[in-house]
Amino acid sequence: MRFLIYRYHPEKDQKPYMQAFELDGLDKNKMLRDALLLIKKQDESFTFRHSCGEGVCGSDALNINGTNGLACITPLSSLKEPVEVRPLPGMPVIRDLVVDMAQFYKHYREVKPYLVVTDPEPEVEFKQSPEERSKLDGLYECILCGCCTTACPSFWWNPEKFRGPAALLQAYRFLADSRDQAHDKRLEELDGPYRMFRCHTIMNCVNVCPKGLNPTEAIHNIKRMMMKDVV
Amino acid sequence: MSWRAQGLRTWLLQRLTAIYMALYLLLALLVLYSHPVTGFTAWHDLFHQPVINIATIFMFASIFYHAWVGVRDILVDYVQPQPLRFMILTLVSILLLALMLWVVFLMFGVLQG
C-alpha cells in the first residue's frame, strides 16, 4: 500500500515536503495508525502523536486524504491510494504530523469548561433528574481531538478570535447543565461578532467529528438560549 | 443577555430582514400576477398607495442592511489587513446609504406626485 506523508523538521528542512512510503503485505483490516507505526519502523525520524489506539484519547487526529479524522479508527480498507497524511490544517506544525494545539486549548479554557456554582454546595451531592442528565448526551463525549475546529474555515480565518466548534460545544455542554449557575455570564461571554457569531453553519465540524457529535447544533442551541433571554 | 448584545442583534436582524424580503417577494409576485402593470400610470398608481410605498421602502432597507451584514462577514473572514478592510467597509457603507437615499427619494416622489 502506498503512502504520502507530510514531513517537516524545522531545524533541518527549508520547507515541508511529502515523502512516499510503500508497505507490502499490509492487512487492510488494520487501522491507519498501525500503518504509521510500520512507517516509523522504516524511518525512525518520522514523528506523530498517538496513544490509546481506540479512538478514546484523541491524540492521533490527522488530515487523512483531505479529511480530518483519527488514524486509530480509520480502517486502511476505507482509504484510496496513495494515502495522503498531513497534520491538522490551520495549526502551527511542530514537526511532521505533530501540531501545536495551544490556541485550541486556550479557547477551550476560555469557555470555562467546568461547573460554576455560586450557591453553597450541597452536603452530599448535586442531584440531577434523568431528563436533565440526558441533555448532556451528545455533548460530554467530546475527546478534544481537534478534528472539528481545524476543519472549520471560520477558525482558519480568525483562529485567535473565533472559539471554534469544539470549545463552543463545551460551552453549550455547561449551559445545558442543570447544576451550572453561570448561565448569563456564559452567554454574555459568547456575544460579539467573533467568539461565536463567526460560525456560518458550514458544518465541516459535523462531517469530521470521529465521535459523531454535532457542534453546529450546539451553537444553534446557544443562539436559541440567547434569543430566549432577549424576548 | 440584552437586546443590545452586538453579535446577537446583527445575527437576528439578518434573519428578520431575510424573512421580510421573502414575504415581500411572495406578495409582490401575487400582486403583480393579479394586477399586471402595463405602463407608467399603472406603476404610478400601484406605488402611490402608502402601504405598498412604505413596504417597498422597508424592502430596500432590508436588502441593504442584509447586504451590509453579509459583506461585513465576508470582509472580516477574508480581508485580514485592518486598514484595507476599513476602507472597503467605508466604501460599501457609502454605496448602500446612497442607494437607500435614492430609494427614499423615488418612493416619496411617487407618493407626492
GROMACS .gro file of C-alpha atoms in nm:
model
  344
    1MET     CA    1   0.000   0.000   0.000
    2ARG     CA    2   0.133   0.344  -0.095
    3PHE     CA    3   0.151   0.638   0.143
    4LEU     CA    4   0.242   1.004   0.104
    5ILE     CA    5   0.340   1.150   0.437
    6TYR     CA    6   0.389   1.516   0.524
    7ARG     CA    7   0.739   1.568   0.659
    8TYR     CA    8   0.884   1.877   0.817
    9HIS     CA    9   1.171   1.920   1.056
   10PRO     CA   10   1.201   2.294   1.126
   11GLU     CA   11   1.570   2.272   1.211
   12LYS     CA   12   1.669   2.068   0.904
   13ASP     CA   13   1.414   2.140   0.632
   14GLN     CA   14   1.370   2.468   0.445
   15LYS     CA   15   1.005   2.383   0.387
   16PRO     CA   16   0.766   2.088   0.425
   17TYR     CA   17   0.764   1.807   0.169
   18MET     CA   18   0.565   1.489   0.102
   19GLN     CA   19   0.758   1.164   0.143
   20ALA     CA   20   0.644   0.844  -0.026
   21PHE     CA   21   0.637   0.515   0.164
   22GLU     CA   22   0.543   0.167   0.049
   23LEU     CA   23   0.420  -0.104   0.283
   24ASP     CA   24   0.394  -0.457   0.143
   25GLY     CA   25   0.161  -0.730   0.265
   26LEU     CA   26  -0.039  -0.494   0.479
   27ASP     CA   27  -0.355  -0.629   0.642
   28LYS     CA   28  -0.626  -0.395   0.516
   29ASN     CA   29  -0.840  -0.465   0.821
   30LYS     CA   30  -0.585  -0.278   1.028
   31MET     CA   31  -0.611   0.089   1.105
   32LEU     CA   32  -0.409   0.376   0.963
   33ARG     CA   33  -0.230   0.411   1.297
   34ASP     CA   34  -0.089   0.060   1.257
   35ALA     CA   35   0.046   0.157   0.914
   36LEU     CA   36   0.202   0.475   1.056
   37LEU     CA   37   0.375   0.269   1.324
   38LEU     CA   38   0.519   0.043   1.049
   39ILE     CA   39   0.634   0.352   0.860
   40LYS     CA   40   0.805   0.471   1.175
   41LYS     CA   41   0.992   0.140   1.180
   42GLN     CA   42   1.117   0.215   0.827
   43ASP     CA   43   1.217   0.571   0.916
   44GLU     CA   44   1.261   0.641   1.282
   45SER     CA   45   1.288   1.016   1.232
   46PHE     CA   46   0.915   1.024   1.141
   47THR     CA   47   0.702   1.169   1.423
   48PHE     CA   48   0.333   1.158   1.505
   49ARG     CA   49   0.119   1.162   1.819
   50HIS     CA   50  -0.079   0.858   1.928
   51SER     CA   51  -0.174   0.692   2.250
   52CYS     CA   52  -0.478   0.476   2.325
   53GLY     CA   53  -0.524   0.336   1.976
   54GLU     CA   54  -0.901   0.304   2.002
   55GLY     CA   55  -1.050   0.649   1.946
   56VAL     CA   56  -1.072   0.749   2.309
   57CYS     CA   57  -0.778   0.979   2.374
   58GLY     CA   58  -0.793   1.190   2.058
   59SER     CA   59  -0.416   1.213   2.016
   60ASP     CA   60  -0.383   1.098   1.656
   61ALA     CA   61  -0.615   1.343   1.484
   62LEU     CA   62  -0.475   1.389   1.134
   63ASN     CA   63  -0.573   1.510   0.792
   64ILE     CA   64  -0.624   1.185   0.601
   65ASN     CA   65  -0.680   1.211   0.224
   66GLY     CA   66  -0.804   1.566   0.281
   67THR     CA   67  -1.045   1.488   0.565
   68ASN     CA   68  -0.974   1.519   0.935
   69GLY     CA   69  -1.008   1.201   1.138
   70LEU     CA   70  -0.845   0.975   1.394
   71ALA     CA   71  -0.581   0.744   1.246
   72CYS     CA   72  -0.655   0.474   1.505
   73ILE     CA   73  -1.017   0.424   1.395
   74THR     CA   74  -0.970   0.479   1.021
   75PRO     CA   75  -0.954   0.136   0.853
   76LEU     CA   76  -0.694   0.110   0.577
   77SER     CA   77  -0.959  -0.056   0.358
   78SER     CA   78  -1.155   0.270   0.354
   79LEU     CA   79  -0.867   0.472   0.208
   80LYS     CA   80  -0.780   0.547  -0.153
   81GLU     CA   81  -0.415   0.511  -0.258
   82PRO     CA   82  -0.180   0.681  -0.225
   83VAL     CA   83  -0.295   0.768   0.125
   84GLU     CA   84  -0.203   1.130   0.188
   85VAL     CA   85  -0.147   1.202   0.554
   86ARG     CA   86  -0.097   1.560   0.669
   87PRO     CA   87  -0.108   1.738   1.005
   88LEU     CA   88  -0.434   1.904   1.113
   89PRO     CA   89  -0.487   2.210   0.891
   90GLY     CA   90  -0.461   2.564   1.020
   91MET     CA   91  -0.232   2.480   1.312
   92PRO     CA   92   0.140   2.556   1.351
   93VAL     CA   93   0.343   2.242   1.275
   94ILE     CA   94   0.599   2.147   1.537
   95ARG     CA   95   0.738   1.853   1.343
   96ASP     CA   96   0.600   1.613   1.080
   97LEU     CA   97   0.241   1.535   1.186
   98VAL     CA   98   0.267   1.698   1.529
   99VAL     CA   99   0.092   2.034   1.562
  100ASP     CA  100   0.088   2.299   1.832
  101MET     CA  101  -0.257   2.280   1.994
  102ALA     CA  102  -0.202   2.578   2.230
  103GLN     CA  103  -0.458   2.801   2.056
  104PHE     CA  104  -0.717   2.523   2.061
  105TYR     CA  105  -0.675   2.466   2.436
  106LYS     CA  106  -0.678   2.841   2.503
  107HIS     CA  107  -1.026   2.867   2.352
  108TYR     CA  108  -1.131   2.561   2.549
  109ARG     CA  109  -1.015   2.722   2.876
  110GLU     CA  110  -1.189   3.050   2.787
  111VAL     CA  111  -1.536   2.888   2.788
  112LYS     CA  112  -1.481   2.778   3.150
  113PRO     CA  113  -1.536   2.404   3.091
  114TYR     CA  114  -1.638   2.329   3.448
  115LEU     CA  115  -1.943   2.380   3.669
  116VAL     CA  116  -1.971   2.730   3.814
  117VAL     CA  117  -2.183   2.727   4.130
  118THR     CA  118  -2.247   3.031   4.347
  119ASP     CA  119  -2.490   2.871   4.597
  120PRO     CA  120  -2.342   2.682   4.893
  121GLU     CA  121  -2.257   2.336   4.772
  122PRO     CA  122  -2.496   2.057   4.876
  123GLU     CA  123  -2.378   1.848   5.165
  124VAL     CA  124  -2.386   1.517   4.986
  125GLU     CA  125  -2.416   1.557   4.610
  126PHE     CA  126  -2.575   1.752   4.327
  127LYS     CA  127  -2.899   1.588   4.219
  128GLN     CA  128  -3.000   1.568   3.858
  129SER     CA  129  -3.307   1.402   3.712
  130PRO     CA  130  -3.261   1.153   3.426
  131GLU     CA  131  -3.418   1.412   3.191
  132GLU     CA  132  -3.173   1.681   3.300
  133ARG     CA  133  -2.885   1.440   3.262
  134SER     CA  134  -2.997   1.337   2.914
  135LYS     CA  135  -2.946   1.694   2.794
  136LEU     CA  136  -2.573   1.637   2.824
  137ASP     CA  137  -2.576   1.341   2.585
  138GLY     CA  138  -2.403   1.427   2.259
  139LEU     CA  139  -2.202   1.695   2.440
  140TYR     CA  140  -1.994   1.533   2.711
  141GLU     CA  141  -1.849   1.269   2.474
  142CYS     CA  142  -1.608   1.516   2.311
  143ILE     CA  143  -1.247   1.395   2.335
  144LEU     CA  144  -1.090   1.728   2.228
  145CYS     CA  145  -0.906   1.575   1.933
  146GLY     CA  146  -0.938   1.900   1.737
  147CYS     CA  147  -1.071   1.745   1.414
  148CYS     CA  148  -1.373   1.980   1.405
  149THR     CA  149  -1.206   2.308   1.494
  150THR     CA  150  -0.923   2.258   1.246
  151ALA     CA  151  -1.173   2.169   0.970
  152CYS     CA  152  -1.363   2.494   1.024
  153PRO     CA  153  -1.294   2.775   0.772
  154SER     CA  154  -1.414   3.033   1.025
  155PHE     CA  155  -1.140   2.909   1.258
  156TRP     CA  156  -0.881   2.919   0.979
  157TRP     CA  157  -0.957   3.286   0.909
  158ASN     CA  158  -0.986   3.401   1.272
  159PRO     CA  159  -0.804   3.148   1.491
  160GLU     CA  160  -0.733   3.395   1.772
  161LYS     CA  161  -1.086   3.530   1.800
  162PHE     CA  162  -1.330   3.257   1.696
  163ARG     CA  163  -1.373   2.997   1.970
  164GLY     CA  164  -1.416   2.712   1.723
  165PRO     CA  165  -1.669   2.425   1.723
  166ALA     CA  166  -1.500   2.216   1.995
  167ALA     CA  167  -1.491   2.498   2.252
  168LEU     CA  168  -1.845   2.606   2.162
  169LEU     CA  169  -1.974   2.251   2.204
  170GLN     CA  170  -1.822   2.253   2.552
  171ALA     CA  171  -1.969   2.598   2.620
  172TYR     CA  172  -2.311   2.453   2.546
  173ARG     CA  173  -2.237   2.140   2.749
  174PHE     CA  174  -2.217   2.362   3.059
  175LEU     CA  175  -2.501   2.591   2.952
  176ALA     CA  176  -2.722   2.283   2.922
  177ASP     CA  177  -2.620   2.152   3.265
  178SER     CA  178  -2.895   2.194   3.525
  179ARG     CA  179  -2.635   2.232   3.802
  180ASP     CA  180  -2.449   2.524   3.646
  181GLN     CA  181  -2.528   2.876   3.769
  182ALA     CA  182  -2.323   3.094   3.534
  183HIS     CA  183  -2.584   3.090   3.256
  184ASP     CA  184  -2.595   3.469   3.196
  185LYS     CA  185  -2.221   3.516   3.222
  186ARG     CA  186  -2.153   3.233   2.981
  187LEU     CA  187  -2.392   3.375   2.722
  188GLU     CA  188  -2.257   3.729   2.756
  189GLU     CA  189  -1.905   3.600   2.713
  190LEU     CA  190  -2.001   3.444   2.378
  191ASP     CA  191  -2.158   3.757   2.231
  192GLY     CA  192  -1.980   3.990   1.993
  193PRO     CA  193  -1.905   3.944   1.625
  194TYR     CA  194  -1.619   3.696   1.672
  195ARG     CA  195  -1.637   3.443   1.953
  196MET     CA  196  -1.944   3.252   1.838
  197PHE     CA  197  -2.108   3.451   1.561
  198ARG     CA  198  -1.822   3.380   1.317
  199CYS     CA  199  -1.994   3.043   1.272
  200HIS     CA  200  -2.167   3.043   0.933
  201THR     CA  201  -2.308   2.691   0.971
  202ILE     CA  202  -2.061   2.546   0.722
  203MET     CA  203  -2.091   2.217   0.915
  204ASN     CA  204  -1.745   2.077   0.837
  205CYS     CA  205  -1.729   2.011   1.211
  206VAL     CA  206  -2.026   1.775   1.194
  207ASN     CA  207  -1.880   1.597   0.891
  208VAL     CA  208  -1.548   1.515   1.052
  209CYS     CA  209  -1.629   1.453   1.421
  210PRO     CA  210  -1.498   1.099   1.492
  211LYS     CA  211  -1.742   1.070   1.784
  212GLY     CA  212  -2.043   1.165   1.570
  213LEU     CA  213  -2.117   1.481   1.769
  214ASN     CA  214  -2.288   1.790   1.633
  215PRO     CA  215  -2.120   2.121   1.727
  216THR     CA  216  -2.336   2.314   1.478
  217GLU     CA  217  -2.648   2.207   1.665
  218ALA     CA  218  -2.487   2.309   1.995
  219ILE     CA  219  -2.409   2.654   1.852
  220HIS     CA  220  -2.767   2.678   1.727
  221ASN     CA  221  -2.890   2.591   2.076
  222ILE     CA  222  -2.671   2.862   2.231
  223LYS     CA  223  -2.827   3.116   1.991
  224ARG     CA  224  -3.171   2.989   2.092
  225MET     CA  225  -3.082   3.040   2.459
  226MET     CA  226  -2.968   3.394   2.383
  227MET     CA  227  -3.294   3.461   2.197
  228LYS     CA  228  -3.497   3.330   2.490
  229ASP     CA  229  -3.319   3.569   2.724
  230VAL     CA  230  -3.388   3.866   2.496
  231VAL     CA  231  -3.751   3.801   2.413
  232MET     CA  232  -2.817   3.890   2.764
  233SER     CA  233  -2.973   4.209   2.634
  234TRP     CA  234  -3.119   4.315   2.304
  235ARG     CA  235  -2.817   4.542   2.256
  236ALA     CA  236  -2.583   4.244   2.251
  237GLN     CA  237  -2.393   4.318   1.934
  238GLY     CA  238  -2.336   3.975   1.785
  239LEU     CA  239  -2.685   3.851   1.860
  240ARG     CA  240  -2.855   4.166   1.730
  241THR     CA  241  -2.674   4.159   1.398
  242TRP     CA  242  -2.740   3.789   1.353
  243LEU     CA  243  -3.106   3.828   1.444
  244LEU     CA  244  -3.163   4.131   1.220
  245GLN     CA  245  -3.005   3.948   0.927
  246ARG     CA  246  -3.260   3.671   0.973
  247LEU     CA  247  -3.555   3.904   1.029
  248THR     CA  248  -3.473   4.103   0.715
  249ALA     CA  249  -3.448   3.774   0.524
  250ILE     CA  250  -3.797   3.675   0.637
  251TYR     CA  251  -3.934   4.017   0.544
  252MET     CA  252  -3.777   4.003   0.199
  253ALA     CA  253  -3.920   3.657   0.136
  254LEU     CA  254  -4.268   3.768   0.239
  255TYR     CA  255  -4.248   4.088   0.033
  256LEU     CA  256  -4.131   3.896  -0.271
  257LEU     CA  257  -4.416   3.648  -0.239
  258LEU     CA  258  -4.677   3.924  -0.201
  259ALA     CA  259  -4.521   4.126  -0.483
  260LEU     CA  260  -4.546   3.829  -0.717
  261LEU     CA  261  -4.911   3.777  -0.618
  262VAL     CA  262  -4.998   4.145  -0.667
  263LEU     CA  263  -4.816   4.168  -0.999
  264TYR     CA  264  -4.982   3.845  -1.116
  265SER     CA  265  -5.334   3.963  -1.029
  266HIS     CA  266  -5.282   4.326  -1.140
  267PRO     CA  267  -5.029   4.325  -1.423
  268VAL     CA  268  -4.850   4.657  -1.450
  269THR     CA  269  -4.889   4.762  -1.812
  270GLY     CA  270  -4.749   5.114  -1.819
  271PHE     CA  271  -4.624   5.411  -1.626
  272THR     CA  272  -4.966   5.513  -1.491
  273ALA     CA  273  -5.037   5.164  -1.361
  274TRP     CA  274  -4.693   5.155  -1.195
  275HIS     CA  275  -4.753   5.503  -1.052
  276ASP     CA  276  -5.096   5.410  -0.917
  277LEU     CA  277  -4.955   5.097  -0.753
  278PHE     CA  278  -4.675   5.273  -0.568
  279HIS     CA  279  -4.894   5.571  -0.492
  280GLN     CA  280  -5.069   5.357  -0.230
  281PRO     CA  281  -4.897   5.439   0.102
  282VAL     CA  282  -4.896   5.076   0.224
  283ILE     CA  283  -4.714   4.949  -0.083
  284ASN     CA  284  -4.492   5.254  -0.091
  285ILE     CA  285  -4.376   5.220   0.270
  286ALA     CA  286  -4.350   4.841   0.244
  287THR     CA  287  -4.119   4.891  -0.055
  288ILE     CA  288  -3.901   5.135   0.135
  289PHE     CA  289  -3.870   4.874   0.411
  290MET     CA  290  -3.796   4.610   0.150
  291PHE     CA  291  -3.498   4.803   0.018
  292ALA     CA  292  -3.386   4.892   0.370
  293SER     CA  293  -3.393   4.516   0.444
  294ILE     CA  294  -3.192   4.435   0.131
  295PHE     CA  295  -2.927   4.694   0.213
  296TYR     CA  296  -2.899   4.600   0.580
  297HIS     CA  297  -2.887   4.230   0.492
  298ALA     CA  298  -2.619   4.301   0.232
  299TRP     CA  299  -2.424   4.513   0.481
  300VAL     CA  300  -2.410   4.230   0.736
  301GLY     CA  301  -2.322   3.974   0.468
  302VAL     CA  302  -2.048   4.182   0.310
  303ARG     CA  303  -1.906   4.265   0.652
  304ASP     CA  304  -1.899   3.894   0.738
  305ILE     CA  305  -1.710   3.816   0.418
  306LEU     CA  306  -1.462   4.100   0.476
  307VAL     CA  307  -1.400   4.001   0.839
  308ASP     CA  308  -1.317   3.649   0.718
  309TYR     CA  309  -1.121   3.718   0.403
  310VAL     CA  310  -0.971   4.067   0.430
  311GLN     CA  311  -0.732   4.048   0.724
  312PRO     CA  312  -0.536   4.379   0.693
  313GLN     CA  313  -0.735   4.624   0.908
  314PRO     CA  314  -0.682   4.944   0.701
  315LEU     CA  315  -0.790   4.772   0.378
  316ARG     CA  316  -1.094   4.616   0.548
  317PHE     CA  317  -1.190   4.954   0.694
  318MET     CA  318  -1.156   5.121   0.353
  319ILE     CA  319  -1.375   4.865   0.175
  320LEU     CA  320  -1.633   4.878   0.457
  321THR     CA  321  -1.647   5.258   0.427
  322LEU     CA  322  -1.695   5.239   0.050
  323VAL     CA  323  -1.967   4.973   0.085
  324SER     CA  324  -2.150   5.173   0.353
  325ILE     CA  325  -2.141   5.489   0.140
  326LEU     CA  326  -2.274   5.294  -0.159
  327LEU     CA  327  -2.554   5.132   0.041
  328LEU     CA  328  -2.654   5.460   0.208
  329ALA     CA  329  -2.659   5.639  -0.129
  330LEU     CA  330  -2.879   5.365  -0.276
  331MET     CA  331  -3.111   5.387   0.026
  332LEU     CA  332  -3.142   5.764  -0.011
  333TRP     CA  333  -3.219   5.718  -0.379
  334VAL     CA  334  -3.496   5.467  -0.299
  335VAL     CA  335  -3.649   5.700  -0.038
  336PHE     CA  336  -3.626   5.990  -0.283
  337LEU     CA  337  -3.800   5.787  -0.557
  338MET     CA  338  -4.072   5.649  -0.330
  339PHE     CA  339  -4.155   5.985  -0.173
  340GLY     CA  340  -4.164   6.132  -0.522
  341VAL     CA  341  -4.431   5.879  -0.625
  342LEU     CA  342  -4.623   5.939  -0.304
  343GLN     CA  343  -4.643   6.313  -0.366
  344GLY     CA  344  -4.688   6.308  -0.746
   0.00000   0.00000   0.00000
